[in-house]
Coordinates of C-alpha atoms in Angstrom, one line a residue:
Chain A
M1387 CA -0.2 -38.2 72.1
T1388 CA 3.2 -39.7 70.5
Y1389 CA 4.7 -36.3 70.7
T1390 CA 3.7 -33.5 73.2
R1391 CA 1.9 -30.6 71.9
R1392 CA 4.9 -28.5 73.2
E1393 CA 7.2 -30.7 70.9
I1394 CA 5.0 -30.3 67.7
L1395 CA 4.8 -26.5 68.3
Q1396 CA 8.3 -25.9 68.9
T1397 CA 9.4 -27.9 65.9
L1398 CA 6.9 -25.9 63.8
R1399 CA 8.2 -22.8 65.3
M1400 CA 11.7 -23.7 64.3
T1401 CA 10.8 -24.3 60.7
E1402 CA 8.4 -21.8 60.1
L1403 CA 9.2 -18.7 62.1
E1404 CA 12.9 -18.8 63.0
H1405 CA 14.2 -18.9 59.5
F1406 CA 15.4 -22.5 60.0
D1407 CA 16.4 -23.8 56.8
I1408 CA 19.1 -26.3 55.5
R1409 CA 21.5 -23.9 53.6
T1410 CA 22.5 -26.3 50.9
V1411 CA 22.5 -29.8 49.6
T1412 CA 25.6 -30.3 47.5
M1413 CA 26.5 -33.1 45.2
G1414 CA 30.3 -33.7 45.0
I1415 CA 31.3 -35.2 41.8
N1416 CA 34.8 -36.5 40.5
L1417 CA 35.9 -35.1 37.3
L1418 CA 39.3 -36.6 37.1
D1419 CA 38.2 -39.1 34.5
C1420 CA 37.1 -36.3 32.3
G1421 CA 40.5 -35.1 31.2
H1422 CA 41.6 -35.0 27.5
D1423 CA 44.5 -33.3 25.7
D1424 CA 41.9 -31.3 23.7
P1425 CA 40.1 -29.0 26.2
G1426 CA 37.0 -28.8 23.9
E1427 CA 36.6 -32.9 24.2
A1428 CA 37.6 -32.6 28.1
G1429 CA 34.6 -29.8 28.3
R1430 CA 32.3 -32.2 26.5
R1431 CA 33.1 -34.9 28.9
I1432 CA 32.6 -32.9 31.9
Y1433 CA 29.4 -31.5 30.7
A1434 CA 28.1 -35.1 29.9
K1435 CA 29.1 -36.5 33.4
L1436 CA 27.6 -33.5 35.2
T1437 CA 24.4 -33.6 33.6
R1438 CA 24.0 -37.3 34.0
L1439 CA 24.8 -37.3 37.7
A1440 CA 23.2 -34.0 38.9
A1441 CA 20.1 -33.7 36.9
A1442 CA 17.9 -35.6 39.5
L1443 CA 19.2 -33.7 42.4
P1444 CA 17.0 -30.4 42.4
S1445 CA 13.8 -32.3 42.2
T1446 CA 14.8 -35.2 44.6
V1447 CA 15.9 -32.4 47.1
T1448 CA 12.5 -30.5 46.7
Q1449 CA 10.5 -33.6 47.2
V1450 CA 12.4 -34.5 50.5
A1451 CA 12.1 -30.8 51.7
D1452 CA 8.4 -30.8 51.0
D1453 CA 7.7 -34.2 52.7
L1454 CA 9.3 -33.0 56.0
G1455 CA 8.2 -29.3 55.6
I1456 CA 11.6 -27.9 55.7
R1457 CA 13.1 -25.3 53.4
V1458 CA 16.2 -26.2 51.6
A1459 CA 17.7 -23.1 50.3
N1460 CA 20.3 -24.1 47.7
R1461 CA 21.2 -27.1 45.6
R1462 CA 24.7 -27.1 44.5
I1463 CA 27.6 -29.0 42.9
A1464 CA 31.1 -29.5 44.0
I1465 CA 33.6 -30.9 41.4
S1466 CA 37.2 -32.1 41.6
P1467 CA 39.8 -29.3 41.6
V1468 CA 39.6 -28.3 37.9
A1469 CA 43.6 -27.9 37.9
L1470 CA 43.8 -31.6 38.3
V1471 CA 41.7 -32.3 35.3
H1472 CA 44.1 -33.2 32.7
T1473 CA 44.1 -31.0 29.5
R1474 CA 46.6 -28.6 27.6
P1475 CA 47.9 -26.5 30.6
E1476 CA 47.0 -23.2 28.9
P1477 CA 44.5 -20.5 30.4
S1478 CA 42.3 -20.8 27.4
S1479 CA 42.1 -24.6 28.2
Y1480 CA 40.4 -23.8 31.3
V1481 CA 38.1 -21.1 30.2
A1482 CA 36.7 -23.4 27.7
M1483 CA 36.0 -26.1 30.3
A1484 CA 34.7 -23.6 32.7
S1485 CA 31.9 -22.6 30.2
Q1486 CA 30.7 -26.1 29.8
I1487 CA 30.2 -26.3 33.7
D1488 CA 28.6 -23.2 33.6
R1489 CA 26.3 -24.3 30.9
A1490 CA 25.5 -27.8 32.5
A1491 CA 24.7 -26.0 36.0
G1492 CA 22.4 -23.4 34.3
E1493 CA 20.6 -25.9 32.1
M1494 CA 19.9 -28.1 35.5
G1495 CA 18.8 -25.3 37.6
F1496 CA 21.8 -25.0 39.9
D1497 CA 23.0 -21.6 41.1
F1498 CA 26.8 -22.3 42.0
V1499 CA 29.2 -25.0 41.3
G1500 CA 32.2 -24.9 43.1
G1501 CA 35.8 -26.5 42.3
Y1502 CA 37.3 -24.2 39.7
S1503 CA 40.0 -24.7 42.1
A1504 CA 43.9 -25.2 42.4
L1505 CA 45.9 -26.5 45.5
V1506 CA 49.0 -24.9 45.7
H1507 CA 50.2 -25.0 49.3
A1508 CA 53.5 -26.4 48.6
G1509 CA 54.1 -25.1 44.8
F1510 CA 52.6 -24.9 41.4
T1511 CA 52.3 -27.3 38.4
D1512 CA 52.0 -25.9 35.1
A1513 CA 48.1 -26.5 35.3
D1514 CA 47.9 -24.8 38.5
R1515 CA 49.7 -21.5 37.0
A1516 CA 47.3 -21.6 33.9
L1517 CA 44.2 -22.2 35.9
I1518 CA 44.9 -19.4 38.3
A1519 CA 45.9 -17.0 35.2
S1520 CA 42.5 -18.0 33.7
M1521 CA 40.6 -17.0 36.8
P1522 CA 39.8 -13.3 36.0
E1523 CA 38.4 -14.3 32.5
T1524 CA 36.3 -17.1 34.0
L1525 CA 35.0 -15.3 37.0
S1526 CA 33.8 -12.6 34.6
S1527 CA 32.5 -14.7 31.8
T1528 CA 30.5 -17.3 33.7
E1529 CA 27.4 -16.8 36.1
R1530 CA 27.8 -19.9 38.4
L1531 CA 31.3 -21.1 38.8
C1532 CA 33.0 -20.5 42.0
S1533 CA 36.7 -20.6 42.5
S1534 CA 39.4 -21.2 45.2
V1535 CA 42.9 -21.5 45.9
N1536 CA 44.5 -23.2 48.9
A1537 CA 47.8 -21.4 49.3
G1538 CA 48.7 -22.7 52.7
S1539 CA 48.7 -25.6 55.1
S1540 CA 49.9 -26.6 58.4
R1541 CA 52.0 -29.5 57.1
T1542 CA 53.3 -27.2 54.4
G1543 CA 53.4 -23.9 55.5
L1544 CA 52.3 -20.7 53.2
N1545 CA 53.0 -20.2 49.6
M1546 CA 53.6 -16.4 49.3
D1547 CA 54.1 -16.6 45.5
A1548 CA 50.4 -17.9 45.4
V1549 CA 49.2 -15.3 47.7
R1550 CA 50.7 -12.7 45.5
M1551 CA 49.4 -14.2 42.5
V1552 CA 45.8 -14.4 44.0
A1553 CA 46.0 -10.6 44.9
A1554 CA 46.9 -9.7 41.4
M1555 CA 44.1 -11.9 40.1
L1556 CA 41.7 -10.2 42.3
K1557 CA 42.5 -6.7 41.3
E1558 CA 42.1 -7.6 37.6
T1559 CA 38.7 -9.5 38.2
A1560 CA 37.5 -6.4 40.4
L1561 CA 38.3 -4.3 37.3
R1562 CA 36.7 -6.7 34.8
T1563 CA 33.4 -6.9 36.8
Q1564 CA 33.5 -3.2 37.8
D1565 CA 30.1 -2.8 36.2
R1566 CA 28.6 -5.3 38.9
G1567 CA 30.5 -4.1 42.0
S1568 CA 33.3 -6.4 41.2
I1569 CA 31.3 -9.3 41.9
G1570 CA 33.7 -11.8 40.3
C1571 CA 35.7 -11.4 43.3
A1572 CA 32.8 -12.6 45.6
K1573 CA 32.8 -16.0 43.8
F1574 CA 36.5 -16.6 45.0
V1575 CA 38.2 -17.6 48.0
V1576 CA 41.7 -18.2 49.1
F1577 CA 42.2 -20.8 51.9
A1578 CA 44.7 -22.1 54.2
N1579 CA 44.0 -25.9 55.3
A1580 CA 40.9 -26.0 52.8
V1581 CA 38.7 -28.9 53.6
E1582 CA 37.8 -31.5 50.9
D1583 CA 34.1 -32.0 51.9
N1584 CA 32.9 -28.4 52.5
P1585 CA 29.5 -28.1 50.9
F1586 CA 29.4 -24.3 51.1
M1587 CA 30.3 -21.9 48.4
A1588 CA 32.4 -20.3 47.4
G1589 CA 35.0 -22.7 48.8
A1590 CA 33.4 -26.1 47.9
F1591 CA 35.3 -28.7 45.9
H1592 CA 35.3 -32.3 45.6
G1593 CA 38.4 -33.7 47.4
T1594 CA 40.6 -36.3 45.6
A1595 CA 39.8 -38.8 48.7
L1596 CA 36.2 -38.7 48.1
P1597 CA 34.0 -41.3 46.4
E1598 CA 33.0 -41.1 42.8
V1599 CA 29.8 -39.0 43.9
V1600 CA 28.6 -38.0 47.3
I1601 CA 26.0 -35.8 49.0
H1602 CA 26.8 -33.5 51.6
V1603 CA 24.6 -31.0 53.7
G1604 CA 25.3 -27.6 55.0
V1605 CA 22.7 -26.8 57.7
S1606 CA 22.4 -23.5 59.3
G1607 CA 20.0 -21.8 61.4
P1608 CA 21.2 -18.6 63.1
G1609 CA 17.8 -17.4 63.6
V1610 CA 16.7 -20.6 65.8
V1611 CA 20.1 -20.2 67.9
C1612 CA 19.1 -16.4 68.3
Q1613 CA 15.5 -17.1 69.6
A1614 CA 16.8 -20.0 71.7
I1615 CA 19.4 -17.6 73.3
R1616 CA 16.7 -14.7 73.8
R1617 CA 14.0 -17.2 75.6
A1618 CA 17.0 -18.5 77.8
G1619 CA 17.2 -15.0 79.5
P1620 CA 20.0 -13.9 81.7
C1621 CA 21.3 -17.3 82.5
D1622 CA 25.2 -17.9 83.0
L1623 CA 27.5 -18.7 80.4
R1624 CA 27.6 -22.3 81.1
E1625 CA 23.8 -22.5 80.8
L1626 CA 24.1 -20.4 77.7
E1627 CA 26.5 -22.9 76.2
N1628 CA 24.1 -25.7 76.9
V1629 CA 21.2 -23.8 75.3
I1630 CA 23.3 -23.5 72.2
K1631 CA 24.2 -27.0 72.1
Q1632 CA 20.9 -28.4 72.5
T1633 CA 19.7 -26.2 69.5
A1634 CA 22.7 -27.4 67.4
F1635 CA 21.8 -30.9 68.2
K1636 CA 18.3 -30.4 66.8
I1637 CA 19.3 -28.3 63.6
T1638 CA 22.1 -30.9 63.1
R1639 CA 19.3 -34.0 63.3
V1640 CA 17.5 -32.4 60.5
G1641 CA 20.3 -31.8 58.2
D1642 CA 21.4 -35.6 58.8
L1643 CA 17.7 -36.8 58.0
I1644 CA 17.6 -34.7 54.8
G1645 CA 20.9 -36.0 53.7
R1646 CA 20.3 -39.7 54.3
L1647 CA 17.1 -39.3 52.6
V1648 CA 18.3 -37.4 49.4
A1649 CA 21.2 -40.0 49.3
D1650 CA 19.0 -43.0 49.6
R1651 CA 16.7 -41.9 46.9
L1652 CA 19.4 -40.8 44.6
G1653 CA 21.3 -44.3 45.3
V1654 CA 24.7 -42.1 46.1
P1655 CA 26.5 -42.4 49.4
F1656 CA 26.0 -39.8 52.1
G1657 CA 29.1 -37.8 53.1
I1658 CA 28.8 -35.6 55.8
V1659 CA 26.8 -32.7 57.5
D1660 CA 28.6 -29.2 57.9
L1661 CA 27.0 -27.8 60.8
S1662 CA 27.8 -24.3 60.3
L1663 CA 25.7 -21.3 61.3
A1664 CA 25.6 -19.4 57.9
P1665 CA 23.7 -16.2 58.0
T1666 CA 21.6 -14.6 54.9
P1667 CA 21.1 -10.8 54.6
E1668 CA 17.6 -11.3 55.7
L1669 CA 16.4 -9.9 59.1
G1670 CA 16.6 -12.6 62.0
D1671 CA 19.0 -14.9 60.1
S1672 CA 22.1 -13.3 61.2
V1673 CA 25.2 -14.4 63.3
G1674 CA 26.0 -10.9 64.5
E1675 CA 22.6 -10.9 66.1
V1676 CA 23.2 -14.1 67.7
L1677 CA 26.5 -12.5 69.4
E1678 CA 24.4 -9.4 70.3
A1679 CA 21.6 -11.6 71.8
M1680 CA 24.4 -12.8 74.0
G1681 CA 24.8 -9.5 75.5
L1682 CA 26.8 -7.3 73.3
E1683 CA 25.8 -3.7 72.3
R1684 CA 27.4 -4.3 68.8
T1685 CA 29.2 -7.2 66.9
G1686 CA 32.8 -6.0 67.1
A1687 CA 32.5 -4.7 70.9
C1688 CA 35.2 -5.9 73.4
G1689 CA 33.8 -9.6 74.3
T1690 CA 33.0 -10.3 70.7
T1691 CA 35.7 -12.8 70.2
A1692 CA 35.0 -14.5 73.4
A1693 CA 31.2 -14.7 72.5
L1694 CA 32.0 -16.1 69.1
A1695 CA 34.4 -18.7 70.5
L1696 CA 31.7 -20.1 72.9
L1697 CA 29.1 -20.1 70.0
T1698 CA 31.3 -21.9 67.5
D1699 CA 32.7 -24.4 70.0
A1700 CA 29.0 -25.1 71.5
M1701 CA 27.8 -25.6 67.8
K1702 CA 30.4 -28.2 67.2
K1703 CA 29.7 -30.0 70.3
G1704 CA 25.8 -30.1 70.0
G1705 CA 26.0 -31.0 66.4
A1706 CA 28.7 -33.8 66.6
M1707 CA 26.4 -35.9 68.5
A1708 CA 23.6 -35.3 66.2
A1709 CA 24.9 -36.8 62.8
S1710 CA 26.5 -39.7 61.5
A1711 CA 29.5 -37.8 60.2
V1712 CA 30.1 -34.3 60.8
G1713 CA 32.6 -32.6 58.5
G1714 CA 33.2 -29.5 56.1
L1715 CA 34.1 -26.1 58.0
S1716 CA 31.4 -26.7 60.9
G1717 CA 31.2 -23.7 63.1
A1718 CA 30.0 -20.3 62.6
F1719 CA 30.6 -18.0 59.4
I1720 CA 31.0 -14.3 59.5
P1721 CA 30.5 -13.1 56.3
V1722 CA 29.9 -9.2 56.4
S1723 CA 27.7 -8.6 53.2
E1724 CA 25.6 -11.6 54.0
D1725 CA 24.7 -10.6 57.6
A1726 CA 22.3 -7.7 58.6
A1727 CA 23.8 -7.2 62.0
M1728 CA 27.5 -7.3 60.5
I1729 CA 26.6 -4.8 57.9
A1730 CA 25.3 -2.5 60.2
A1731 CA 28.4 -2.9 62.6
A1732 CA 30.5 -2.2 59.9
R1733 CA 28.6 0.8 58.7
E1734 CA 28.9 2.1 62.2
G1735 CA 32.6 1.4 62.5
A1736 CA 31.9 -1.0 65.5
L1737 CA 33.5 -3.7 63.5
T1738 CA 36.8 -3.0 61.9
L1739 CA 38.9 -5.5 59.9
E1740 CA 41.3 -5.9 62.5
K1741 CA 38.5 -6.9 65.0
M1742 CA 37.4 -9.6 62.3
E1743 CA 40.8 -10.7 62.0
A1744 CA 40.8 -11.8 65.5
M1745 CA 37.4 -13.2 65.5
T1746 CA 38.6 -15.5 62.7
A1747 CA 41.0 -17.2 64.9
V1748 CA 37.8 -18.8 66.6
C1749 CA 35.3 -18.6 63.7
S1750 CA 34.8 -21.5 61.5
V1751 CA 36.6 -19.8 58.5
G1752 CA 37.8 -16.2 57.9
L1753 CA 37.3 -12.9 56.5
D1754 CA 34.4 -13.7 54.5
M1755 CA 32.8 -11.3 52.0
V1756 CA 34.6 -8.1 53.1
A1757 CA 34.9 -5.2 50.7
V1758 CA 37.8 -3.0 50.6
P1759 CA 38.6 0.2 48.7
G1760 CA 39.4 -0.3 45.0
D1761 CA 42.7 1.5 45.3
T1762 CA 44.1 -0.9 47.8
S1763 CA 47.4 -1.8 46.2
E1764 CA 48.3 -5.7 45.3
D1765 CA 51.2 -5.7 48.1
V1766 CA 48.6 -4.6 50.7
L1767 CA 46.0 -7.2 49.4
S1768 CA 48.7 -9.8 49.6
G1769 CA 49.8 -8.9 53.2
F1770 CA 46.1 -8.7 54.3
I1771 CA 45.5 -12.3 52.8
A1772 CA 48.9 -13.5 54.3
D1773 CA 47.9 -12.5 57.9
E1774 CA 44.7 -14.4 57.8
L1775 CA 46.2 -17.6 56.2
A1776 CA 49.1 -17.6 58.9
I1777 CA 46.4 -17.7 61.5
G1778 CA 45.4 -20.9 59.9
V1779 CA 48.5 -22.4 59.3
I1780 CA 49.9 -22.0 62.8
N1781 CA 46.8 -22.7 64.6
H1782 CA 46.0 -26.0 62.7
K1783 CA 42.7 -24.6 61.5
T1784 CA 40.9 -23.5 58.0
T1785 CA 41.2 -19.9 57.7
A1786 CA 40.1 -18.1 54.4
V1787 CA 39.8 -14.8 52.6
R1788 CA 37.0 -13.8 50.4
V1789 CA 37.7 -10.1 50.0
I1790 CA 36.3 -7.6 47.0
P1791 CA 38.6 -4.8 46.3
A1792 CA 35.8 -2.9 44.9
H1793 CA 36.8 -1.2 41.8
G1794 CA 36.2 3.0 41.9
M1795 CA 34.8 2.5 45.4
K1796 CA 36.1 4.3 48.7
A1797 CA 35.7 3.5 52.2
G1798 CA 32.3 4.5 53.5
Q1799 CA 30.6 3.7 50.3
S1800 CA 28.9 0.3 49.7
V1801 CA 28.6 -2.3 46.8
S1802 CA 25.4 -4.6 46.4
F1803 CA 25.5 -7.7 45.0
G1804 CA 21.9 -8.7 45.6
G1805 CA 20.5 -12.2 46.6
L1806 CA 22.4 -14.1 49.1
L1807 CA 25.7 -12.4 48.6
G1808 CA 24.1 -9.2 49.9
E1809 CA 25.6 -5.8 50.4
A1810 CA 29.0 -5.2 51.4
P1811 CA 30.0 -1.8 53.1
I1812 CA 33.6 -0.8 52.0
M1813 CA 35.8 -1.1 54.9
E1814 CA 38.9 0.9 55.7
I1815 CA 42.2 -1.3 55.3
R1816 CA 45.6 -0.2 56.8
N1817 CA 47.2 1.2 54.1
L1818 CA 51.0 1.2 55.4
S1819 CA 53.5 -0.6 53.3
C1820 CA 54.3 -4.2 53.2
S1821 CA 55.8 -4.5 50.2
G1822 CA 59.6 -5.2 51.5
F1823 CA 58.0 -8.3 53.3
V1824 CA 55.6 -9.8 50.7
R1825 CA 57.6 -9.1 47.7
R1826 CA 60.5 -11.4 48.8
G1827 CA 58.2 -14.2 47.6
G1828 CA 58.9 -17.7 48.1
Q1829 CA 57.5 -20.1 50.9
I1830 CA 57.1 -19.4 54.6
P1831 CA 58.0 -22.9 55.8
A1832 CA 55.8 -25.3 57.7
P1833 CA 55.5 -24.4 61.5
I1834 CA 57.4 -26.8 63.9
T1835 CA 53.8 -28.1 65.1
S1836 CA 53.7 -29.8 61.8
L1837 CA 56.4 -32.2 62.9
R1838 CA 53.9 -34.6 64.7
N1839 CA 54.7 -38.3 63.5
Chain B
M159 CA -5.0 -59.6 62.4
D160 CA -3.8 -56.1 61.0
R161 CA -4.4 -52.9 63.0
R162 CA -7.3 -52.0 60.8
A163 CA -9.1 -55.2 61.4
L164 CA -8.3 -54.8 64.9
A165 CA -9.6 -51.4 65.1
I166 CA -12.8 -52.7 63.7
A167 CA -13.2 -55.6 66.0
V168 CA -12.6 -53.2 68.9
T169 CA -15.5 -51.0 67.8
D170 CA -17.7 -54.0 67.5
I171 CA -17.1 -55.1 70.9
L172 CA -17.5 -51.6 72.5
L173 CA -20.8 -51.2 70.6
R174 CA -22.0 -54.6 71.9
H175 CA -21.0 -54.0 75.5
L176 CA -21.4 -50.3 76.1
P177 CA -24.9 -48.5 75.8
Q178 CA -25.1 -44.9 76.1
S179 CA -25.4 -45.0 79.8
A180 CA -22.2 -47.2 80.4
T181 CA -20.9 -47.5 83.6
E182 CA -17.2 -48.4 84.9
E183 CA -18.3 -52.0 85.5
A184 CA -19.2 -52.3 81.7
A185 CA -16.0 -50.7 80.5
A186 CA -13.9 -53.2 82.8
A187 CA -15.9 -55.9 81.1
V188 CA -14.7 -54.4 77.8
V189 CA -11.3 -54.4 78.6
A190 CA -11.4 -58.0 79.8
D191 CA -12.8 -59.1 76.3
L192 CA -10.2 -57.1 74.7
I193 CA -7.1 -58.5 76.2
P194 CA -6.9 -61.7 74.7
L195 CA -7.8 -60.1 71.1
V196 CA -4.8 -57.6 71.5
E197 CA -2.7 -60.5 72.7
S198 CA -3.4 -62.7 69.8
A199 CA -2.7 -59.7 67.4
G200 CA 1.2 -60.1 68.5
E201 CA 4.1 -57.6 67.4
P202 CA 3.5 -55.0 64.8
G203 CA 6.6 -56.2 63.2
Q204 CA 6.6 -55.6 59.2
E205 CA 3.3 -53.4 59.4
A206 CA 4.8 -50.8 61.6
E207 CA 7.4 -50.0 58.7
D208 CA 4.6 -50.0 56.3
R209 CA 2.9 -47.3 58.3
R210 CA 3.4 -43.7 57.1
L211 CA 2.9 -41.3 59.9
V212 CA 2.0 -37.8 58.9
I213 CA 1.6 -34.7 61.4
I214 CA -0.9 -32.3 60.5
T215 CA -0.8 -29.0 62.3
V216 CA -3.7 -26.5 61.8
M217 CA -3.5 -22.9 63.5
G218 CA -5.7 -19.9 63.1
K219 CA -8.2 -17.7 64.5
N220 CA -10.7 -19.8 66.5
H221 CA -14.1 -20.2 65.0
S222 CA -16.6 -23.1 64.9
G223 CA -16.5 -25.9 62.5
I224 CA -12.6 -26.2 61.8
V225 CA -12.4 -29.8 63.3
H226 CA -15.2 -30.7 61.2
A227 CA -13.8 -29.0 58.0
F228 CA -10.6 -31.1 58.4
S229 CA -12.1 -34.6 59.7
E230 CA -14.3 -34.6 56.7
V231 CA -11.2 -34.4 54.4
L232 CA -9.5 -37.2 56.2
A233 CA -12.6 -39.4 55.9
E234 CA -13.4 -38.4 52.4
Y235 CA -9.7 -40.0 51.6
G236 CA -10.0 -42.7 54.1
V237 CA -6.9 -41.5 56.1
D238 CA -6.7 -43.2 59.5
I239 CA -6.4 -40.7 62.5
V240 CA -4.0 -42.2 65.0
D241 CA -4.0 -39.2 67.6
I242 CA -5.6 -35.9 67.7
N243 CA -5.3 -33.0 69.9
Q244 CA -6.8 -29.5 69.7
T245 CA -6.4 -26.6 72.1
L246 CA -6.3 -22.8 72.1
V247 CA -2.9 -21.2 72.3
H248 CA -3.2 -17.5 73.4
G249 CA -6.8 -17.4 72.0
N250 CA -5.8 -19.1 68.8
F251 CA -7.0 -22.4 67.6
A252 CA -4.4 -25.2 67.2
M253 CA -5.0 -28.6 66.3
M254 CA -2.4 -31.3 65.9
V255 CA -3.6 -34.6 64.0
I256 CA -1.2 -37.7 63.5
V257 CA -2.6 -39.6 60.8
D258 CA -1.5 -43.0 59.0
L259 CA -1.5 -42.8 55.2
A260 CA -1.0 -46.9 54.9
G261 CA -4.6 -47.8 53.3
A262 CA -5.6 -44.2 52.5
R263 CA -7.1 -43.4 49.0
T264 CA -4.4 -40.6 48.4
D265 CA -0.7 -40.0 48.8
F266 CA 1.1 -37.4 50.9
Q267 CA 1.1 -34.8 48.1
G268 CA -2.7 -35.4 47.3
L269 CA -3.6 -34.9 51.1
K270 CA -1.3 -31.9 51.7
A271 CA -3.0 -30.3 48.7
A272 CA -6.6 -31.1 49.8
L273 CA -5.7 -30.0 53.4
K274 CA -4.2 -26.7 52.1
K275 CA -7.3 -25.9 50.0
R276 CA -9.7 -26.6 53.0
G277 CA -7.3 -24.4 55.2
E278 CA -7.8 -21.5 53.0
E279 CA -11.7 -22.1 52.7
V280 CA -12.1 -22.0 56.5
H281 CA -9.1 -19.3 56.9
V282 CA -6.5 -21.2 59.1
Q283 CA -2.8 -22.2 58.4
V284 CA -2.3 -26.0 57.7
Y285 CA 1.3 -27.7 58.0
C286 CA 1.8 -31.1 56.6
Q287 CA 5.0 -33.0 57.5
Y288 CA 6.0 -36.6 57.6
E289 CA 6.5 -37.8 61.1
D290 CA 10.4 -38.2 60.5
I291 CA 11.0 -34.7 61.1
M292 CA 9.5 -34.8 64.5
R293 CA 11.5 -38.0 65.5
A294 CA 14.7 -36.4 64.3
V295 CA 14.1 -33.2 66.2
N296 CA 12.7 -34.4 69.5
R297 CA 13.8 -38.3 69.8
I298 CA 17.4 -39.6 70.4

């Protein structure tokens, strides 16, 4: 036989039994040519362009997925950072544009569009300020729009004014969406070293150096990796890394194939495969479970950071060989509310925010989908965000914070968002004051390692 | 000569040379006759690109008539079987069939729907995938 029985059955086991799916096929679309002094006109141009370019994506993806017998969980759009689309720089202008983007996405059947974003790592334009000021209203009045702010980079340092602005914005958004567990905050992420070709939400946007339209693919597959580790039994760490690498290779090959086929059929260039392990709340689809399969009693135990470092690095090594171009965030995500084992660990107190912060030094992104008490002050939130972004700035890696200061909720309770966003236990946050530091404002200058020329 | 015509010619030769009580010598004679024919067929070339291979996997509780149920569907649509393998995995029936859709009287979706329907009738699971996925996962 062209393929052995074993090969066919193994492939089928991966696609049918181990929750393997392609997490997202994301179309990046340049909107910089949609600007207009009149925000109404800019919104109409955006609506027209999105519906012209993206309408065929969902059905094309469905067809390719069906041909290959692979599930593709999400179809999404990433747009140019909206702060860069020229219009009158007032918050109301961006709210008007946001409603057109939300409408276009809804009509075409997309669940999320990323790119309601501002890049302010070295300072603000008038448009950036207006866009950030509009976020509470946009995040509470739209369903599908995801938003981000890049507040730091290894080249420019950390914009603390932006961090404080984001903290205040999150508090207001939490208040405005309090009837739904402060869900508005779950659609926003603040970055250091944001990447321009990330296909995953909430942080996706279409970078300014990318082509007019492009297809990116985000793969996943913690379930497949977990089963492979369990089958490998009590092998040593070098062998364990090998098992993960081989599995990552297979997973990424499928993502590459899907991306090429979709891009071909749409006549659009293929961008990158982001080979991140992205969990869902479903049992057996958890990064925490992978760590526990490696030999930890619970995620958060001593050894967790080392295990996660091995996992993230092995994913990259295996995946990099399997795709024509690897990009995005690539590694392993550790979003608490979207991961069954992480939820359990946080509930039991095994996983604390401090341990998570350490883990983010070696994972692919950062403190993701963590809920903290609603009475956490703006200053404490600012310090919390600044700590995480500083890790990224100094270490030349992407870090991010997606935190939900759940309005009216206390540590030990939990908020449920439903669907992919899952359920977040409210975690204890250290409430000691950092006001004297964060209120100084200004920019933490770029690290010495930025001088690389 | 395309592969289909080649297959028909091969079958003709087999019928001519091999009675039901065929011996090893008779088989050797068939091979001798076949070699020049295969050589004249040349490289598959363009033809290979037109082949659309689909992998059908059937799994379920073993009972009689499963192979027949599915080969009947394939014959009905003129779908060419390239390779077939049937076994029991932990006592369960498992069959893997590689078929070529070039020249079939249906497309992928049509075949998939027909096979799924038949799968329900005989109480087994049917998976239908283009071969590309196997190549991506199992071949460098």
